[in-house]
Coordinates of C-alpha atoms in Angstrom, one line a residue:
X23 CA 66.0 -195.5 91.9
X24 CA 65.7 -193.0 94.8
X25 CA 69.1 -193.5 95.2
X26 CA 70.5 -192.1 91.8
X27 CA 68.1 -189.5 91.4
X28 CA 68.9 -188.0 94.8
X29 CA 72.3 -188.1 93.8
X30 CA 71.7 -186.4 90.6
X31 CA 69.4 -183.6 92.5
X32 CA 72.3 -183.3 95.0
X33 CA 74.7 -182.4 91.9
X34 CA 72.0 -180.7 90.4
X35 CA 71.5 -178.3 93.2
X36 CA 75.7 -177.4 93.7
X37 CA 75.4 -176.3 90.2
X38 CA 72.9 -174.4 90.4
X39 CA 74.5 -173.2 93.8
X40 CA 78.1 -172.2 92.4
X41 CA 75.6 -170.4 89.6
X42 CA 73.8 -168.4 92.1
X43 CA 77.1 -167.5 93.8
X44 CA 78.5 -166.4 90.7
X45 CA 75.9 -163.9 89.7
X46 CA 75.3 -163.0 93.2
X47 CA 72.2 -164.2 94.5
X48 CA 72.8 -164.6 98.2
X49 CA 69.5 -164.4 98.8
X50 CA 68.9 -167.9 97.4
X51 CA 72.1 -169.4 98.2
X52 CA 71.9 -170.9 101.8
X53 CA 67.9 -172.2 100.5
X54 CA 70.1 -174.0 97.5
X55 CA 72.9 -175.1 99.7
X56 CA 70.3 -176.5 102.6
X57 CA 68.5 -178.4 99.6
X58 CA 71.3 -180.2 98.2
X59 CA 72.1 -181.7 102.1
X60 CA 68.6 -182.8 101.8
X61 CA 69.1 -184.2 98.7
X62 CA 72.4 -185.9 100.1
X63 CA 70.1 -187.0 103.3
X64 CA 67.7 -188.8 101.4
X65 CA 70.4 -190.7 99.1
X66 CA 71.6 -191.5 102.7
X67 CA 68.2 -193.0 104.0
X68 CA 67.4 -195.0 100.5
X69 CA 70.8 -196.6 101.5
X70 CA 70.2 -197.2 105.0
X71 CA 67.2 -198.7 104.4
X72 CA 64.6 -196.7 104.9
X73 CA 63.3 -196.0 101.0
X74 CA 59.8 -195.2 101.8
X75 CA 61.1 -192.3 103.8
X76 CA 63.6 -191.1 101.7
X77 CA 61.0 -190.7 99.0
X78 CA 58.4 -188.7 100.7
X79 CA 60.9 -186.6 101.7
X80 CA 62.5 -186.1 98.2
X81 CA 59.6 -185.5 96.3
X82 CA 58.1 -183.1 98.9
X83 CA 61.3 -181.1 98.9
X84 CA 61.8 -181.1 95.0
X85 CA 58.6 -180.0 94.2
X86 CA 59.0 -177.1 96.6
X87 CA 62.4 -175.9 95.5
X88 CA 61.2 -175.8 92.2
X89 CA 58.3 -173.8 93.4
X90 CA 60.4 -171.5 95.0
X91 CA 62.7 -171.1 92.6
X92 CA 60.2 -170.2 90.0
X93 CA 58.4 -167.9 92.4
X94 CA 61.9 -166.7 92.9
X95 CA 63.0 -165.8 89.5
X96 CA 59.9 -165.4 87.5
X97 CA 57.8 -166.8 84.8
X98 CA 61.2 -165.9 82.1
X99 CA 63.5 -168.2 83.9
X100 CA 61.5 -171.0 83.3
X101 CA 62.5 -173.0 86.2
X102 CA 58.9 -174.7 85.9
X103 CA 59.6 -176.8 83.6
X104 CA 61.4 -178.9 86.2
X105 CA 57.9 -179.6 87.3
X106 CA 58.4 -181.8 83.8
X107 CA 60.7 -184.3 85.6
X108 CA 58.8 -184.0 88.6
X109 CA 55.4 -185.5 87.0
X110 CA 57.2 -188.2 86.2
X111 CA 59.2 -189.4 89.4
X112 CA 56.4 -191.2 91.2
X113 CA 56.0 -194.2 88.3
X114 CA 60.2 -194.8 88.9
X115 CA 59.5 -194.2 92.8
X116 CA 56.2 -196.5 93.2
X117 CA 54.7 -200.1 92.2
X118 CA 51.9 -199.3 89.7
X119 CA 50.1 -202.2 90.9
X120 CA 50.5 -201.8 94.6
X121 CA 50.8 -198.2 95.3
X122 CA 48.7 -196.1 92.8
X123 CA 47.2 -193.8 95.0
X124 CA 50.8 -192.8 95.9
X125 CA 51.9 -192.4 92.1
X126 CA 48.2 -190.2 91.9
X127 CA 48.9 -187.8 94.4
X128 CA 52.7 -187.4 93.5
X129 CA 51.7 -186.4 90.3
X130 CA 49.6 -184.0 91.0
X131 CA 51.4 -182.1 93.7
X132 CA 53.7 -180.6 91.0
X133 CA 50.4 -179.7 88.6
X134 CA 49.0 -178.1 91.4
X135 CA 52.1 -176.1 92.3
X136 CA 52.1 -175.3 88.5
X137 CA 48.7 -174.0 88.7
X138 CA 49.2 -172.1 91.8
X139 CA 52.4 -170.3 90.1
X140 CA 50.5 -169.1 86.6
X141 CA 47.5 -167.8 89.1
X142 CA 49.5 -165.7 90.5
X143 CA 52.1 -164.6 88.3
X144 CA 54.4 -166.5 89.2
X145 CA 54.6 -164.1 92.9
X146 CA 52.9 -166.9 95.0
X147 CA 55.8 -168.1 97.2
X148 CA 58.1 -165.3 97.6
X149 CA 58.0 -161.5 95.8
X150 CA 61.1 -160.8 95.3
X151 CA 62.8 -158.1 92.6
X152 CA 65.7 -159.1 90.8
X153 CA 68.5 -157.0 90.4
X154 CA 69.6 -157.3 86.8
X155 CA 66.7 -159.0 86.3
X156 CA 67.2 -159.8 82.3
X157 CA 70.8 -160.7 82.6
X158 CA 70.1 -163.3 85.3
X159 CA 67.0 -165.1 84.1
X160 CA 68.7 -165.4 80.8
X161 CA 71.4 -167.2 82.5
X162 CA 68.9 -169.1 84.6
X163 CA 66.6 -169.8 81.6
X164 CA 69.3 -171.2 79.7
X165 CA 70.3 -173.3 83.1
X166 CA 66.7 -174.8 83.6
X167 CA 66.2 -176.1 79.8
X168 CA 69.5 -177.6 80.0
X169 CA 69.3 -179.2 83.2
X170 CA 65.3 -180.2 82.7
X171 CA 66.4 -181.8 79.0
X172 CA 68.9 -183.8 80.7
X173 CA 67.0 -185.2 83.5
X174 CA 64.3 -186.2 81.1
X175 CA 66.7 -187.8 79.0
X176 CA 68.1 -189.8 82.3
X177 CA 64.7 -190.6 83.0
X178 CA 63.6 -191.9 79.6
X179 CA 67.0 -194.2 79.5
X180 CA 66.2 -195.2 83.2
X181 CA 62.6 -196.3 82.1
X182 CA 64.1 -198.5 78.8
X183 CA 66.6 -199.7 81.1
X184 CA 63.9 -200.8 83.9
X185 CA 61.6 -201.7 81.0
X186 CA 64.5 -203.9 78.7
X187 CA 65.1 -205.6 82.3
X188 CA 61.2 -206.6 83.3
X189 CA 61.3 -207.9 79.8
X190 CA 64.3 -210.0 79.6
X191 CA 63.5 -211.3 83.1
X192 CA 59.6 -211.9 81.8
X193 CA 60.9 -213.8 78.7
X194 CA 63.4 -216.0 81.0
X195 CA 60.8 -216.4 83.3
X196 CA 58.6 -217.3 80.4
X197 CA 61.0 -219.6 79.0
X198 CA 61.6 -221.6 82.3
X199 CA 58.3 -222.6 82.5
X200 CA 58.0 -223.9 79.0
X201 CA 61.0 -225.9 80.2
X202 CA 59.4 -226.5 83.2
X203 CA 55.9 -227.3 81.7
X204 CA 57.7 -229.1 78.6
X205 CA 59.5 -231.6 81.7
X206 CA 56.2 -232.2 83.1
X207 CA 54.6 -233.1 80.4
X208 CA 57.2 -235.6 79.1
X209 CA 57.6 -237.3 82.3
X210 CA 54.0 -237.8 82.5
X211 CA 53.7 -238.9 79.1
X212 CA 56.4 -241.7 79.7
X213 CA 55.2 -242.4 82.7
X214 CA 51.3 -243.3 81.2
X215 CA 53.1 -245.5 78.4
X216 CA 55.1 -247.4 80.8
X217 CA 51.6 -248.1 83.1
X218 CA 49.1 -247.9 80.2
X219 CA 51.5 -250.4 78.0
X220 CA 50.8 -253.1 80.6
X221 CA 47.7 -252.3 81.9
X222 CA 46.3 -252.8 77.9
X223 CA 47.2 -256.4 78.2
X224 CA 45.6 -256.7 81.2
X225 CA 42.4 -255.4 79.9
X226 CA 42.5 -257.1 76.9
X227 CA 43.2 -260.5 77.9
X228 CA 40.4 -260.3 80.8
X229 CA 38.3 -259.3 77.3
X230 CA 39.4 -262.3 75.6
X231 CA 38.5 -265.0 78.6
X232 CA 35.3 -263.5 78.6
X233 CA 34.6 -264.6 75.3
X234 CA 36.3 -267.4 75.1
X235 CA 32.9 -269.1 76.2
X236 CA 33.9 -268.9 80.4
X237 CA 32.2 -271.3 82.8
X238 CA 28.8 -269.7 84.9
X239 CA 31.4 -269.4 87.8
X240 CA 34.4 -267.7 86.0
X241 CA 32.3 -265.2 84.4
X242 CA 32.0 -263.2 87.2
X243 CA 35.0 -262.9 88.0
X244 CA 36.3 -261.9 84.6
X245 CA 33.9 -259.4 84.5
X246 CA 35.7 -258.2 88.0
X247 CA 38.9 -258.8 86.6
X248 CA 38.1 -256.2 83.5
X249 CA 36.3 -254.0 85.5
X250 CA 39.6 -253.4 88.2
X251 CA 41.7 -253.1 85.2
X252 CA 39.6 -249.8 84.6
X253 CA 40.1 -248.8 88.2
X254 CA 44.0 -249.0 88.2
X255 CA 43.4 -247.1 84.7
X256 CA 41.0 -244.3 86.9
X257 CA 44.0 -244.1 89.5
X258 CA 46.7 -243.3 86.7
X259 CA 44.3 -241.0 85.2
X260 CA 44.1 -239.0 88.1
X261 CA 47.2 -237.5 88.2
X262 CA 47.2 -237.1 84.1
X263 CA 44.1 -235.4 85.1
X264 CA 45.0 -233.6 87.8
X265 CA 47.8 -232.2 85.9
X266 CA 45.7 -230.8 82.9
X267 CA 43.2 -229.9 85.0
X268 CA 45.4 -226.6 85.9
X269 CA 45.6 -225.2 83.1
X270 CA 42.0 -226.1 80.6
X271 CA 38.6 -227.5 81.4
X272 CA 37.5 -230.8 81.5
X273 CA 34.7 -231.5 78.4
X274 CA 32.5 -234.2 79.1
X275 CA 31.6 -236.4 76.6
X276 CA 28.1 -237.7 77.4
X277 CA 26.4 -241.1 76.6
X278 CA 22.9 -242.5 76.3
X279 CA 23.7 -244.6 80.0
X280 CA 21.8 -247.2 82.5
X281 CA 23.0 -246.0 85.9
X282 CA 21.9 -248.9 87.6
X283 CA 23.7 -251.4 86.2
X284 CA 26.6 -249.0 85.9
X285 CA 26.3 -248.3 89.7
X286 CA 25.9 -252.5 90.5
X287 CA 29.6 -252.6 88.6
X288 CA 31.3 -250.1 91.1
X289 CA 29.5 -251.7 94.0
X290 CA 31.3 -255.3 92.8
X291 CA 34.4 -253.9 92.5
X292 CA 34.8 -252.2 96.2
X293 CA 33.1 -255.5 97.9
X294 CA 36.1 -257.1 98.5
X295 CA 37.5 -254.1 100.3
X296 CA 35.1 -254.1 101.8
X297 CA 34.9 -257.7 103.1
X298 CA 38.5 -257.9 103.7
X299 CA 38.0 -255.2 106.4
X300 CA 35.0 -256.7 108.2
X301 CA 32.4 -253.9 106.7
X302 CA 29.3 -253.4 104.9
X303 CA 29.3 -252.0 101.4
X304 CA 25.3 -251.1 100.6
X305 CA 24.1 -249.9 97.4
X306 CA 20.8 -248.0 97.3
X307 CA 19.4 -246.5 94.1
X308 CA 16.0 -245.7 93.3
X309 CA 14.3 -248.4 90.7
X310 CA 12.6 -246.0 88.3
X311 CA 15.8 -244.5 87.8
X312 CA 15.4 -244.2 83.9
X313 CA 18.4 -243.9 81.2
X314 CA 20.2 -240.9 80.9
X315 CA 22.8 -238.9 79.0
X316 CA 25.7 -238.7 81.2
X317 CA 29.5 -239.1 81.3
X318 CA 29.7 -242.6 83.0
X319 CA 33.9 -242.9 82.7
X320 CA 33.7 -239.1 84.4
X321 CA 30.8 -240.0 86.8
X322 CA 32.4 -243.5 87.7
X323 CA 35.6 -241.4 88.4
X324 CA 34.0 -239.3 90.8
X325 CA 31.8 -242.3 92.3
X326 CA 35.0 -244.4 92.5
X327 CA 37.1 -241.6 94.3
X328 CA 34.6 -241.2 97.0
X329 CA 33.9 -245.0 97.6
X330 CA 37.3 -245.9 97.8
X331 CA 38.3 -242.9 100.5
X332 CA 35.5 -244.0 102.6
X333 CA 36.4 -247.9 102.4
X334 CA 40.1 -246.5 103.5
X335 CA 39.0 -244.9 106.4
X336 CA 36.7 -246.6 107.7
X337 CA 37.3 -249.8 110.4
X338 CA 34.0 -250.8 111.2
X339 CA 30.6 -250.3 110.3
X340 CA 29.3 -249.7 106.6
X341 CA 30.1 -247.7 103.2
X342 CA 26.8 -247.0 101.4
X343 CA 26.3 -245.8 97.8
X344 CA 22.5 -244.0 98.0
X345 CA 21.3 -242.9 94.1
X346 CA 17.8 -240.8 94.9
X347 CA 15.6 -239.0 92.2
X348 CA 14.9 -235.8 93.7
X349 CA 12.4 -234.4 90.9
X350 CA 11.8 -235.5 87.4
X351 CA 9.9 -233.9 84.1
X352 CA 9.3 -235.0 80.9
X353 CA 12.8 -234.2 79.5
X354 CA 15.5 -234.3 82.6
X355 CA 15.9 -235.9 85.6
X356 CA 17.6 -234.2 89.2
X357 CA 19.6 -237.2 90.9
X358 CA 21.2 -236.7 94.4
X359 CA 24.5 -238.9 94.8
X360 CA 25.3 -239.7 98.9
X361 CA 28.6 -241.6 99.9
X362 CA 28.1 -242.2 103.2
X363 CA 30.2 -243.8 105.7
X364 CA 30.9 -244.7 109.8
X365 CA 34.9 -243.8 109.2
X366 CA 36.9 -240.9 111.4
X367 CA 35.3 -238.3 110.2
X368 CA 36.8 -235.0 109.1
X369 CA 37.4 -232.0 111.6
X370 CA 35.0 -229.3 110.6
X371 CA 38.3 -226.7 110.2
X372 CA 39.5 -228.9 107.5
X373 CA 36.5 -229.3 105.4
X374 CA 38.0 -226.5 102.9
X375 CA 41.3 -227.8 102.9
X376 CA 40.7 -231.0 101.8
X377 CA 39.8 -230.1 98.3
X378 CA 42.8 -228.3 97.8
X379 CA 45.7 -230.7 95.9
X380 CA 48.5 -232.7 98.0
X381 CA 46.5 -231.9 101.1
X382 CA 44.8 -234.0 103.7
X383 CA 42.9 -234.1 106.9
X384 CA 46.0 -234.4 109.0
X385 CA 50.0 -234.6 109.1
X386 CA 48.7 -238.7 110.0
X387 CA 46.6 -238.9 107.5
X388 CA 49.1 -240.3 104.8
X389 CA 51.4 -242.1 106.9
X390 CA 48.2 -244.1 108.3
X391 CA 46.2 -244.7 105.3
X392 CA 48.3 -243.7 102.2
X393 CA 46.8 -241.4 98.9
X394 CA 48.2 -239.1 96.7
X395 CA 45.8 -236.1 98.4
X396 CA 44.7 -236.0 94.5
X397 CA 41.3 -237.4 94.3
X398 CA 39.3 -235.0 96.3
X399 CA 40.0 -232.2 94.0
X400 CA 39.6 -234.0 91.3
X401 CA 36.4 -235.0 92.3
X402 CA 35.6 -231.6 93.3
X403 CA 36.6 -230.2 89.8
X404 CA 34.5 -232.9 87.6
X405 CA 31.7 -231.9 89.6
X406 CA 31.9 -228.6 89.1
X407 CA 32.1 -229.4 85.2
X408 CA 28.6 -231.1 85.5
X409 CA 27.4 -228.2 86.8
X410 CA 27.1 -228.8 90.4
X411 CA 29.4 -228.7 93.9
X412 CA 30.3 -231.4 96.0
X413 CA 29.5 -231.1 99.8
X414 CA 30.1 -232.5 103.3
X415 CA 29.0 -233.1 106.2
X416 CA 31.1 -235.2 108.6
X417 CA 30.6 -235.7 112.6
X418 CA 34.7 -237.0 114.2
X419 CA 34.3 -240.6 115.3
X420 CA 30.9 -240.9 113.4
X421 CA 31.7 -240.7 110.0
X422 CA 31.1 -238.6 106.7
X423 CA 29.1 -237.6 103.9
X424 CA 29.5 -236.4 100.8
X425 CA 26.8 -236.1 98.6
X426 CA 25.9 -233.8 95.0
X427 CA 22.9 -233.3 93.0
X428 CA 23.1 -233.4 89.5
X429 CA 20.7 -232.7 86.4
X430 CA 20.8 -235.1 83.3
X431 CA 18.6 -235.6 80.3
X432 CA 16.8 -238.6 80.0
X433 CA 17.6 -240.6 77.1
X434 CA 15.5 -243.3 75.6
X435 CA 15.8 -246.8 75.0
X436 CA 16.9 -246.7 71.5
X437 CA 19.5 -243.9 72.0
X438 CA 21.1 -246.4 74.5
X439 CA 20.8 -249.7 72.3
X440 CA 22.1 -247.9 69.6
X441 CA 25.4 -246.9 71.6
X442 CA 25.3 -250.4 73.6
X443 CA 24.7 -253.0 70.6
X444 CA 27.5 -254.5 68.9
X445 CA 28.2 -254.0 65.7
X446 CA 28.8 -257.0 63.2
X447 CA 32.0 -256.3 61.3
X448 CA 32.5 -258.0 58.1
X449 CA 36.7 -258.0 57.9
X450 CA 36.9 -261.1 55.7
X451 CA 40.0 -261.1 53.6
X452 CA 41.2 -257.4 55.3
X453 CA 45.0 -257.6 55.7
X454 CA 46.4 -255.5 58.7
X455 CA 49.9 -254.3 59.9
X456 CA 49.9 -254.3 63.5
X457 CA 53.2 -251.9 64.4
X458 CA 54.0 -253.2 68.3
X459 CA 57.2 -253.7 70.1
X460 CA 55.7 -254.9 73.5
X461 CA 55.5 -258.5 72.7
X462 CA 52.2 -259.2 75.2
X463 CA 50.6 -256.1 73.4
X464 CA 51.1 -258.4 70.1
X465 CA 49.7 -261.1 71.8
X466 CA 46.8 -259.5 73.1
X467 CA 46.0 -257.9 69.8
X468 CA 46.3 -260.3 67.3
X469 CA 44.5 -262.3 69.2
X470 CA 41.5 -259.6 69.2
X471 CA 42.2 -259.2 65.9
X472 CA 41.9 -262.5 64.1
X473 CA 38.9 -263.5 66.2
X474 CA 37.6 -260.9 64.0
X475 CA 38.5 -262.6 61.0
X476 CA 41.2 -259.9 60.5
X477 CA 44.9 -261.4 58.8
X478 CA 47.1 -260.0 61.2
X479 CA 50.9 -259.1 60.3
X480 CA 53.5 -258.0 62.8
X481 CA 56.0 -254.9 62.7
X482 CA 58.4 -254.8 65.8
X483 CA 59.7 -251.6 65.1
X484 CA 59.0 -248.3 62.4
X485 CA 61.7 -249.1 60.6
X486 CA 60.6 -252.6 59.5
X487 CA 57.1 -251.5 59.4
X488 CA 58.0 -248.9 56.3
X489 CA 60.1 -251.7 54.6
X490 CA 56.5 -254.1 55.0
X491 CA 54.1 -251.1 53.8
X492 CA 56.0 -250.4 50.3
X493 CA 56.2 -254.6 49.6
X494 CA 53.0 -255.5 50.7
X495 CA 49.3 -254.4 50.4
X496 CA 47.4 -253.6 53.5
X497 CA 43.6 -252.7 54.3
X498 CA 45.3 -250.7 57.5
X499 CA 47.7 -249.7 59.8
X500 CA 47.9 -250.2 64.0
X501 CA 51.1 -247.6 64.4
X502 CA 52.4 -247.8 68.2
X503 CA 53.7 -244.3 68.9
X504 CA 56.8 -245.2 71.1
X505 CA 59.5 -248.0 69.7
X506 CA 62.8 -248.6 68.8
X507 CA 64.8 -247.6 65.8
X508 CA 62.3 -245.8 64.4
X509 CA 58.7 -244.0 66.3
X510 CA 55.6 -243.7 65.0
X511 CA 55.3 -240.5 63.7
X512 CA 58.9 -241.1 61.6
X513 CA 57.5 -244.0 60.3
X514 CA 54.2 -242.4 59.2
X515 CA 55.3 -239.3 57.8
X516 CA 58.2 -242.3 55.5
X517 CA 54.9 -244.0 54.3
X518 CA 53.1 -241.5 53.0
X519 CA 55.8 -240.4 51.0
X520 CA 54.5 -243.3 48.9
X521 CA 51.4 -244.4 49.5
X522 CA 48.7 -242.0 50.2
X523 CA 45.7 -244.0 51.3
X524 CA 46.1 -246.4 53.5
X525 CA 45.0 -245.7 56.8
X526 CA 46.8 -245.5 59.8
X527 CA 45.9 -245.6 63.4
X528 CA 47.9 -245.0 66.4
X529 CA 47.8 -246.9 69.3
X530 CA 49.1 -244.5 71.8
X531 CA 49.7 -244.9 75.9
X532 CA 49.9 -241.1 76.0
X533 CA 46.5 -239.1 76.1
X534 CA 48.0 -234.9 75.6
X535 CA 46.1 -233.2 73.5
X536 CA 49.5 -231.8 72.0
X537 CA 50.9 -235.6 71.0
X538 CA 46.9 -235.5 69.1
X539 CA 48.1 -232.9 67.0
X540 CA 51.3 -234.7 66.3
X541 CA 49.3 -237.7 65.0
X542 CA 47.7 -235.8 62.4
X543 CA 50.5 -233.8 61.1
X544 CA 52.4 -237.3 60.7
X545 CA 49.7 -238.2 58.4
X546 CA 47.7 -240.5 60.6
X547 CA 43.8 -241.1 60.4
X548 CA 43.0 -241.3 63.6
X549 CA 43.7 -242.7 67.4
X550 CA 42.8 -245.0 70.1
X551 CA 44.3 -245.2 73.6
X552 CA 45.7 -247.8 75.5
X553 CA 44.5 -249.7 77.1
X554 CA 41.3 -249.8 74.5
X555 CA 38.1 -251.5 74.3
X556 CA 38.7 -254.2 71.7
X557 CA 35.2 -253.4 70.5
X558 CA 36.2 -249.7 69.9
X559 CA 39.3 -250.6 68.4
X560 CA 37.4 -252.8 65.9
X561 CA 34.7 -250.4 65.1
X562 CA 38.4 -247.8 64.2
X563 CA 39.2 -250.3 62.2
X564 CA 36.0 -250.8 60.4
X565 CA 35.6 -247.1 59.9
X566 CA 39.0 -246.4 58.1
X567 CA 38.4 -249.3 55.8
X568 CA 35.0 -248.1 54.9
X569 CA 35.9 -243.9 54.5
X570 CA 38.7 -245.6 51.9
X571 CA 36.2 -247.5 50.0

């Protein structure tokens, strides 16, 4: 920009010198002739690279020329209106954002010059008397409303043109990370139904041994089986976490809950770590810990992170899990969560950096022990959501801690039977459609299903599934999002073109809000995530029979 308009002042100026040589001013025309070498000067510098200079320069010199000019000629010629074009130079000249005093100060030199002028009648610079005094500031009036018109008009198309340009490159900007976003998203969504898919079967068949009447010695291990089956699902839901994380808040969904014998499940799960690596995994809670409301998938999250980062870097020695009540009242309860271990410890310069994503303690760090550098933020971000921080305190050689408080409402005994307690479902004689292609999924769910008492009929694809819903009669619909031939939502949206009640479920791998929304535009009643609890997929069930009814 400096550039062009010191051009333009440079051509500006030889005008308005050949003008001044024509009606005989030589008086003014060496001061004309010395400012448009300026002008040329500063044109020079902008292109040399040295901008900042070149525009203190010009706008100190412009604002005086026109000051002297006016001084010059007098109030008639109106060469202050220049001062017009002047004002607005320092917005084209300066970043808005980054250099507003500048853009102040630029902008008021001219006003002040203005003011200085009308003062003193226009005799503040030079007092000089005119020979042919009307003739010439006619000429010169005429000039300066010409010339100031103009270079406002160049200014006004320069600011669309810079303005048109921010746009367009905001909007491509704009639209490259919708791509960019859009990308993201779908790779993460195929990515969770191509681990969930399996990891539902795993889940669900370690359901089914467990009540398929397991000996005294199996149970436990079933029960272990299940429980690291909702591990592997924490450690795929950290990065699906991670990612929407960035951009919205996490809402916890809190449940009447018995920490201890939530904790004693953790502590089973991380023992054989723990034992393979020649270390002690401890588990200390206060006994008089009483139930609580809390997120126990978040909480377990967060617990699990921790546990499993000091099992990984830790050789010898012990892990411990400490629970303490640090103050109690009739209606909520303060608990302080330690995870303390006799690892490597953390160097005290890197206790800020480890919570940032992709990041940890050292270059070593991954190629030694592995991680995605992912679970320390996360941890750090659920945290934050229960309304607390996590911190550390870590000694090299020695080990770490990391330890929160926390305060929850206590819940009572009946809130948490009533959330615990099975129901008793009474699905004689209900007919269901179970839309699957994963041939394991099918077995894994029928099976679920007609333990219940359910009649269970099988759709391999949407396609078939619409062709099944207008011949036969069913009480509802399991509708898999992701299949061949035909999806989900295609295949919803086809059968309620003729039939407006039954209800559908999806079973859906994917877990974005956005594919939520999908569900209920295709005309679906509701949704349950692989891999599901078969007890929560029965109560569905039961619930869109009954809202029918």
């Amino acid at each position: 920009m400096i550039f062009i308009t010191s051009m333009v002042c440079f051509f500006v100026t030889l005008i308005s010198f050949i003008i001044a040589y024509i009606i005989g001013k030589s008086v003014i025309n060496s001061y004309i002739f010395g400012s448009a070498i300026i002008f040329l000067i500063t044109a020079i510098l902008s292109k040399k690279g040295f901008p900042k200079l070149a525009r203190f320069i010009f706008l100190i010199l412009f604002n005086l020329i026109i000051a002297f000019m006016a001084s010059y000629l007098g109030k008639e010629a109106s060469v202050e209106f220049f001062f017009m074009f002047s004002i607005g130079l320092p917005f084209a000249f300066f970043s808005f954002s980054r250099e507003k005093i500048k853009i102040i100060i630029f902008c008021l030199v001219p006003v002040i010059l203005w003011f200085i002028l009308f003062l003193n009648g226009f005799k503040s610079f030079i007092d000089y008397e005119l020979q042919k005094p009307t003739q010439t500031r006619n000429i010169v009036y005429h000039s300066s409303i010409t010339i100031t018109l103009l270079l406002v008009v160049f200014q006004l198309i320069y600011y669309s043109y810079v303005n048109a340009k921010v746009n367009i490159t905001a909007h491509n900007t704009k639209q490259e990370a919708i791509e960019a976003s859009d990308a993201k998203s779908q790779f993460l969504s195929t990515m969770s139904h191509e681990i969930r898919t399996p990891l539902n079967a795993v889940i669900g068949l370690s359901h089914i041994l467990g009540d398929n009447e397991p000996r005294k010695d199996q149970v436990q291990n079933i029960e272990a089986l299940n429980y690291s089956g909702k591990i592997l699902l924490n450690l795929l839901n950290n990065v699906l976490d991670y990612s929407k994380m960035q951009s919205t808040t996490i809402d916890l969904d809190e449940i009447p809950t018995d920490l201890s014998k939530a904790i004693k499940q953790i502590k089973k799960v991380h023992e054989a770590s723990c034992l393979r690596k020649g270390i002690e995994m401890n588990l200390e809670i206060d006994e008089d810990i009483p139930f609580v409301w809390l997120d126990i998938v978040r909480f377990n999250q967060v617990i699990n992170n921790l546990v499993t980062n000091a099992i990984k870097f830790t050789e010898k020695g012990s892990v411990t899990l400490r629970i303490k009540k640090t103050g109690q009242n009739e209606n909520t309860i303060n608990l302080l969560t330690e995870i303390i271990d006799t690892g490597i410890g953390i160097p005290e310069d890197k206790h800020e950096s480890i919570w940032e994503a992709y990041t940890q303690a050292s270059t070593t760090t991954n190629r030694l022990y592995g991680g995605t550098g992912l679970g320390l933020p996360i941890v750090k971000s659920i945290v934050k959501s229960m309304g607390s921080d996590v911190k550390i305190n870590s000694v090299i050689d020695k080990g770490s801690s990391f330890y929160f408080s926390i305060n929850l409402k206590i819940a009572s005994e009946r809130e948490l039977n009533k959330t615990t307690e099975k129901r008793i479902h009474h699905f004689d004689g209900k007919k269901i459609l179970l839309v699957e292609d994963n041939q394991i999924n099918i077995m894994v769910g029928k099976q679920i299903l007609e333990k219940a008492k359910l009649e269970v009929e099988i759709a391999k694809d949407g396609l078939t599934a619409v062709q099944m819903a207008k011949e036969n009669h069913y009480d509802t619909i399991l509708m898999d999002i992701q299949m061949p031939v035909m999806d989900g939502y295609t295949a919803s949206k086809k059968i309620r073109e003729f039939n407006k009640k039954v209800p559908i479920i999806a079973l859906s791998a994917s877990v974005f809000m956005e594919l939520k929304d999908r569900m209920i535009e295709s005309g679906m009643n509701g949704f349950i995530f692989k891999p599901f609890d078969p007890e929560d997929l029965l109560n569905e069930i039961e619930d869109a029979i009954n809202a029918v009814k």
